[in-house]
Coordinates of N, CA, C and O in Angstrom, one line a residue:
X1 N -127.0 254.5 269.1 CA -126.9 253.1 269.1 C -127.6 252.9 270.8 O -126.8 253.8 271.5
X2 N -128.3 251.6 270.7 CA -128.5 251.5 271.9 C -127.7 250.4 272.3 O -127.9 249.0 271.7
X3 N -128.1 249.9 274.0 CA -127.0 249.1 274.7 C -128.1 248.5 275.7 O -128.2 249.4 276.8
X4 N -128.6 247.3 275.3 CA -129.1 246.6 276.1 C -128.1 245.7 277.4 O -127.6 244.7 277.2
X5 N -128.7 246.4 279.0 CA -127.8 245.8 279.9 C -129.1 244.5 280.4 O -130.3 245.0 281.0
X6 N -128.8 243.8 280.7 CA -129.9 242.7 281.6 C -129.0 242.0 282.6 O -127.6 241.7 282.0
X7 N -129.1 241.4 283.8 CA -129.1 240.3 284.5 C -129.4 239.1 284.1 O -130.3 238.6 284.0
X8 N -128.1 238.1 284.3 CA -128.1 237.0 283.2 C -129.0 235.6 284.0 O -129.6 234.9 283.9
X9 N -128.8 236.0 285.5 CA -129.2 234.9 286.1 C -131.1 235.4 286.3 O -131.7 234.4 286.2
X10 N -131.6 236.5 286.2 CA -133.1 237.2 285.9 C -132.9 236.5 284.6 O -134.3 235.2 284.5
X11 N -132.7 236.6 283.6 CA -133.0 236.3 282.3 C -133.2 234.6 282.1 O -134.1 233.9 281.5
X12 N -132.0 233.7 282.7 CA -132.0 232.3 282.9 C -133.1 231.8 283.6 O -133.9 230.7 283.5
X13 N -133.3 232.1 284.9 CA -134.5 232.1 285.9 C -135.8 232.0 284.8 O -136.2 231.1 284.8
X14 N -136.3 233.1 284.1 CA -137.0 233.3 283.6 C -137.7 232.4 282.3 O -138.5 231.8 282.1
X15 N -136.3 232.1 281.4 CA -136.0 231.0 280.4 C -136.3 229.6 281.1 O -137.3 229.4 280.3
X16 N -136.2 229.5 282.2 CA -136.1 227.7 282.7 C -137.7 227.6 283.2 O -137.9 227.0 282.7
X17 N -138.4 228.5 283.1 CA -139.3 228.8 283.7 C -140.6 228.6 283.1 O -141.3 228.0 282.8
X18 N -140.3 228.9 281.7 CA -141.0 229.0 280.2 C -141.0 228.0 279.9 O -141.4 227.9 278.4
X19 N -140.0 226.9 279.5 CA -139.1 226.2 279.0 C -139.3 224.6 279.5 O -138.6 225.2 280.5
X20 N -139.7 223.8 279.2 CA -138.5 222.3 279.4 C -137.3 222.0 278.5 O -137.3 222.4 277.7
X21 N -137.2 221.3 279.2 CA -135.4 221.0 279.3 C -135.4 220.3 277.6 O -134.6 220.4 276.7
X22 N -136.8 219.7 276.9 CA -136.9 219.1 276.1 C -137.0 220.0 274.6 O -136.4 220.0 273.4
X23 N -137.4 221.4 275.4 CA -138.0 222.5 274.2 C -136.4 222.8 273.6 O -136.1 223.4 273.0
X24 N -135.3 222.8 274.9 CA -134.2 223.5 275.4 C -133.1 222.7 273.9 O -132.5 223.0 273.1
X25 N -133.1 221.6 274.7 CA -132.3 220.4 273.8 C -132.8 219.2 273.2 O -133.6 219.1 273.9
X26 N -132.6 218.9 272.1 CA -133.4 217.9 271.3 C -132.5 216.5 272.2 O -131.6 216.0 272.7
X27 N -133.0 215.3 272.4 CA -133.4 214.5 273.0 C -132.6 213.8 272.1 O -132.6 213.5 270.8
X28 N -131.8 212.9 272.6 CA -130.7 212.7 271.5 C -130.7 211.4 270.8 O -131.6 210.4 271.7
X29 N -130.3 211.4 269.7 CA -130.6 210.5 269.3 C -129.3 209.6 269.0 O -128.5 209.8 268.8
X30 N -129.8 207.9 268.8 CA -129.0 206.7 268.5 C -128.7 206.5 267.0 O -129.9 206.8 266.4
X31 N -127.4 206.7 266.8 CA -127.0 206.6 265.7 C -126.5 205.2 265.2 O -125.6 204.9 265.3
X32 N -126.5 204.8 264.0 CA -126.1 203.4 263.8 C -125.6 203.2 262.3 O -126.4 203.9 261.5
X33 N -124.5 202.4 262.4 CA -124.1 202.7 260.7 C -125.0 201.1 260.4 O -125.7 200.4 261.3
X34 N -124.9 200.4 259.0 CA -125.7 199.2 258.7 C -125.0 198.2 259.4 O -125.6 197.1 259.2
X35 N -123.6 198.2 259.8 CA -123.5 196.9 260.7 C -123.8 196.9 261.5 O -123.2 196.0 262.5
X36 N -123.7 197.6 262.6 CA -124.4 197.6 263.9 C -125.8 197.5 263.8 O -126.1 197.2 264.9
X37 N -126.3 197.6 262.6 CA -128.1 197.7 263.0 C -128.1 196.2 263.5 O -129.7 196.1 263.8
X38 N -127.6 195.2 262.6 CA -128.5 193.6 262.9 C -127.7 193.3 264.6 O -128.7 192.8 265.1
X39 N -126.5 194.0 264.9 CA -126.2 194.1 266.4 C -127.0 194.1 267.2 O -127.4 194.0 268.5
X40 N -127.8 195.3 267.0 CA -128.7 196.1 268.0 C -129.9 195.6 268.1 O -130.7 195.8 268.6
X41 N -130.4 194.5 267.1 CA -131.7 193.6 267.0 C -132.7 194.0 266.3 O -133.6 193.3 266.2
X42 N -132.0 194.8 264.9 CA -133.0 195.0 264.2 C -133.2 194.2 263.1 O -131.8 193.4 262.7
X43 N -134.4 193.5 262.5 CA -134.3 192.1 261.6 C -133.5 192.4 259.6 O -134.1 192.4 259.0
X44 N -132.6 193.8 259.9 CA -132.3 194.3 258.5 C -130.7 193.3 258.7 O -129.6 193.5 259.0
X45 N -130.5 192.8 257.4 CA -129.0 192.1 257.1 C -128.2 193.7 256.5 O -128.7 194.2 256.4
X46 N -126.9 193.8 256.6 CA -126.0 194.9 256.0 C -125.9 194.6 254.3 O -126.3 195.6 253.9
X47 N -126.4 193.4 254.3 CA -126.4 193.3 252.2 C -128.1 194.0 252.2 O -127.9 194.9 250.8
X48 N -129.0 193.8 252.6 CA -130.3 194.3 252.5 C -130.3 195.4 252.4 O -130.9 196.5 251.5
X49 N -129.9 196.5 253.4 CA -129.5 197.8 253.4 C -128.6 198.2 252.9 O -129.8 199.7 251.9
X50 N -127.8 197.9 252.2 CA -126.7 198.4 251.3 C -127.5 198.4 249.6 O -127.7 198.9 249.1
X51 N -128.6 197.7 249.5 CA -129.7 197.2 248.3 C -130.7 198.2 248.3 O -130.6 198.5 247.1
X52 N -131.4 198.5 249.1 CA -132.3 199.7 249.5 C -131.9 200.9 249.6 O -132.4 201.7 249.2
X53 N -130.3 201.4 250.1 CA -130.0 202.2 250.0 C -130.3 202.6 248.1 O -130.0 203.8 247.3
X54 N -129.4 201.9 247.5 CA -129.0 201.7 245.7 C -130.7 201.8 244.7 O -131.1 202.5 244.0
X55 N -131.5 200.6 245.1 CA -132.9 200.3 244.8 C -134.2 201.5 245.6 O -134.8 201.5 244.7
X56 N -133.7 201.8 246.4 CA -135.1 202.6 247.1 C -135.9 201.4 247.9 O -135.8 200.0 247.5
X57 N -136.6 202.5 248.7 CA -137.6 201.2 249.7 C -137.2 201.0 251.1 O -137.8 200.0 251.6
X58 N -135.8 201.4 251.4 CA -135.7 200.9 253.0 C -135.6 202.0 253.6 O -136.5 203.1 253.5
X59 N -135.4 201.9 254.8 CA -135.5 202.9 255.8 C -134.2 203.8 255.8 O -133.9 204.2 254.5
X60 N -135.2 205.9 256.1 CA -134.2 206.7 255.3 C -132.9 207.1 256.4 O -132.8 206.3 257.5
X61 N -132.0 207.0 255.8 CA -130.3 206.8 255.6 C -129.6 208.3 255.4 O -130.5 208.8 255.1
X62 N -129.0 208.9 256.2 CA -128.0 209.8 256.6 C -126.3 209.5 255.7 O -126.1 208.5 256.3
X63 N -126.1 210.6 254.9 CA -124.7 210.2 254.9 C -124.0 211.5 255.4 O -124.5 212.4 255.0
X64 N -123.0 211.2 256.6 CA -122.3 212.1 256.9 C -120.7 211.8 256.4 O -119.8 210.8 256.6
X65 N -120.5 212.9 255.2 CA -119.1 212.6 255.2 C -119.3 211.6 254.0 O -120.2 211.0 253.3
X66 N -118.3 210.2 254.6 CA -118.4 208.6 253.6 C -119.1 207.7 254.5 O -119.4 207.1 254.0
X67 N -119.9 208.3 256.0 CA -119.9 207.6 256.5 C -121.6 207.1 256.3 O -122.6 208.7 255.9
X68 N -122.7 206.1 256.1 CA -124.0 206.5 256.4 C -124.5 205.6 257.4 O -123.7 204.9 257.8
X69 N -124.9 206.4 257.8 CA -126.2 206.0 259.2 C -127.5 206.5 259.1 O -128.2 206.6 258.0
X70 N -128.1 205.9 260.2 CA -129.7 204.8 260.2 C -129.9 205.5 262.1 O -129.2 205.8 262.7
X71 N -131.0 206.5 261.9 CA -131.5 207.1 263.1 C -131.9 205.8 263.4 O -133.1 204.8 262.7
X72 N -132.3 205.6 264.7 CA -132.8 204.4 265.2 C -134.5 205.0 265.6 O -135.1 203.7 264.9
X73 N -134.8 205.8 265.7 CA -136.0 206.3 265.3 C -136.4 206.0 263.9 O -138.1 205.6 263.3
X74 N -135.7 206.2 262.6 CA -136.2 205.8 261.5 C -136.6 204.2 261.4 O -137.1 204.1 260.7
X75 N -135.4 203.5 262.1 CA -135.5 202.6 261.2 C -137.0 201.6 262.4 O -137.4 200.7 261.5
X76 N -137.1 202.1 263.5 CA -138.4 201.7 264.0 C -139.7 201.8 263.0 O -140.9 201.2 263.3
X77 N -139.4 203.4 262.8 CA -140.8 204.0 261.8 C -140.9 203.1 260.7 O -141.6 202.8 260.2
X78 N -139.5 202.2 260.1 CA -139.9 201.4 259.0 C -140.3 200.2 259.8 O -141.4 200.2 259.0
X79 N -139.5 199.9 260.5 CA -140.6 198.9 260.9 C -141.9 198.9 261.4 O -142.9 197.9 260.4
X80 N -142.9 199.8 261.7 CA -144.6 200.0 261.6 C -144.7 200.1 260.3 O -145.8 199.4 260.6
X81 N -144.2 200.8 259.6 CA -144.5 200.8 258.1 C -144.9 199.5 258.0 O -145.5 199.2 256.5
X82 N -143.8 198.8 257.7 CA -144.0 197.3 257.3 C -145.1 195.8 257.8 O -145.3 195.2 257.3
X83 N -145.8 196.5 259.1 CA -146.5 195.8 259.6 C -147.8 195.8 258.7 O -148.3 196.6 258.5
X84 N -148.5 194.6 258.4 CA -149.5 193.8 257.9 C -150.6 193.4 259.0 O -149.9 193.3 259.7
X85 N -151.8 194.1 258.2 CA -153.0 193.2 258.7 C -153.7 192.3 257.9 O -153.9 192.8 257.1
X86 N -153.2 191.5 258.3 CA -153.9 190.2 257.1 C -155.5 189.9 257.0 O -156.1 188.7 256.0
X87 N -155.8 190.3 258.5 CA -157.8 189.9 258.4 C -158.7 190.2 257.4 O -159.4 189.4 257.1
X88 N -158.3 190.7 256.3 CA -159.0 191.1 255.3 C -158.8 190.2 254.4 O -159.6 189.8 253.3
X89 N -157.8 189.3 254.0 CA -157.3 188.0 253.3 C -158.0 186.8 254.1 O -157.9 186.0 253.3
X90 N -158.4 186.8 255.3 CA -158.4 185.5 256.0 C -159.9 184.7 255.7 O -160.9 185.5 255.0
X91 N -160.1 183.6 255.3 CA -161.1 183.0 254.7 C -162.1 183.5 255.6 O -162.1 183.4 256.7
X92 N -163.1 183.2 255.2 CA -164.7 183.3 255.6 C -164.5 182.4 255.9 O -164.9 180.9 254.8
X93 N -165.5 182.0 256.7 CA -166.3 180.1 256.7 C -167.5 180.2 256.0 O -167.9 181.0 256.0
X94 N -167.7 179.1 255.0 CA -169.1 179.4 254.7 C -170.3 178.3 255.1 O -169.8 177.7 255.8
X95 N -171.6 178.8 255.4 CA -172.5 178.1 255.7 C -173.0 177.2 254.8 O -173.9 176.1 255.5
X96 N -173.0 177.5 253.4 CA -173.3 176.6 253.0 C -172.8 174.5 253.3 O -171.6 174.6 254.0
X97 N -173.9 173.7 253.5 CA -173.1 172.6 254.1 C -172.0 171.4 253.0 O -172.0 170.4 252.5
X98 N -172.1 171.9 251.6 CA -172.0 171.3 250.7 C -172.1 170.9 249.3 O -171.8 169.9 248.8
X99 N -173.5 170.5 250.0 CA -174.5 169.8 249.3 C -174.8 171.1 247.8 O -175.4 172.3 248.4
X100 N -175.0 170.8 246.2 CA -175.5 171.6 245.9 C -176.1 171.5 245.0 O -176.7 169.8 245.1
X101 N -177.5 172.0 244.1 CA -178.2 171.7 243.3 C -179.8 171.1 244.1 O -180.4 170.7 243.3
X102 N -179.7 171.9 245.5 CA -181.1 171.4 246.4 C -181.8 172.7 246.7 O -181.5 173.9 247.0

């Protein structure tokens, strides 16, 4: 049986030089309940969120015990996915002067 001894301070110093804090600890994520989402400024009503959980097509949600929560990053991602560009449907201007048959 081998026993390895190491100096914890040397290990920690070595570890710190090769990693950033983001690599070690995940960035804290903000979790919101369906009642907190409208208060946080998102354009989703509580009833709409509940319907989307049943029917699908809404933002990603997590169920922790009885609680349903949404990650703020998932809500932002869902909003970005709803963004539309209507330039392809914009009316085109016609060069025709309106006279026909000439």
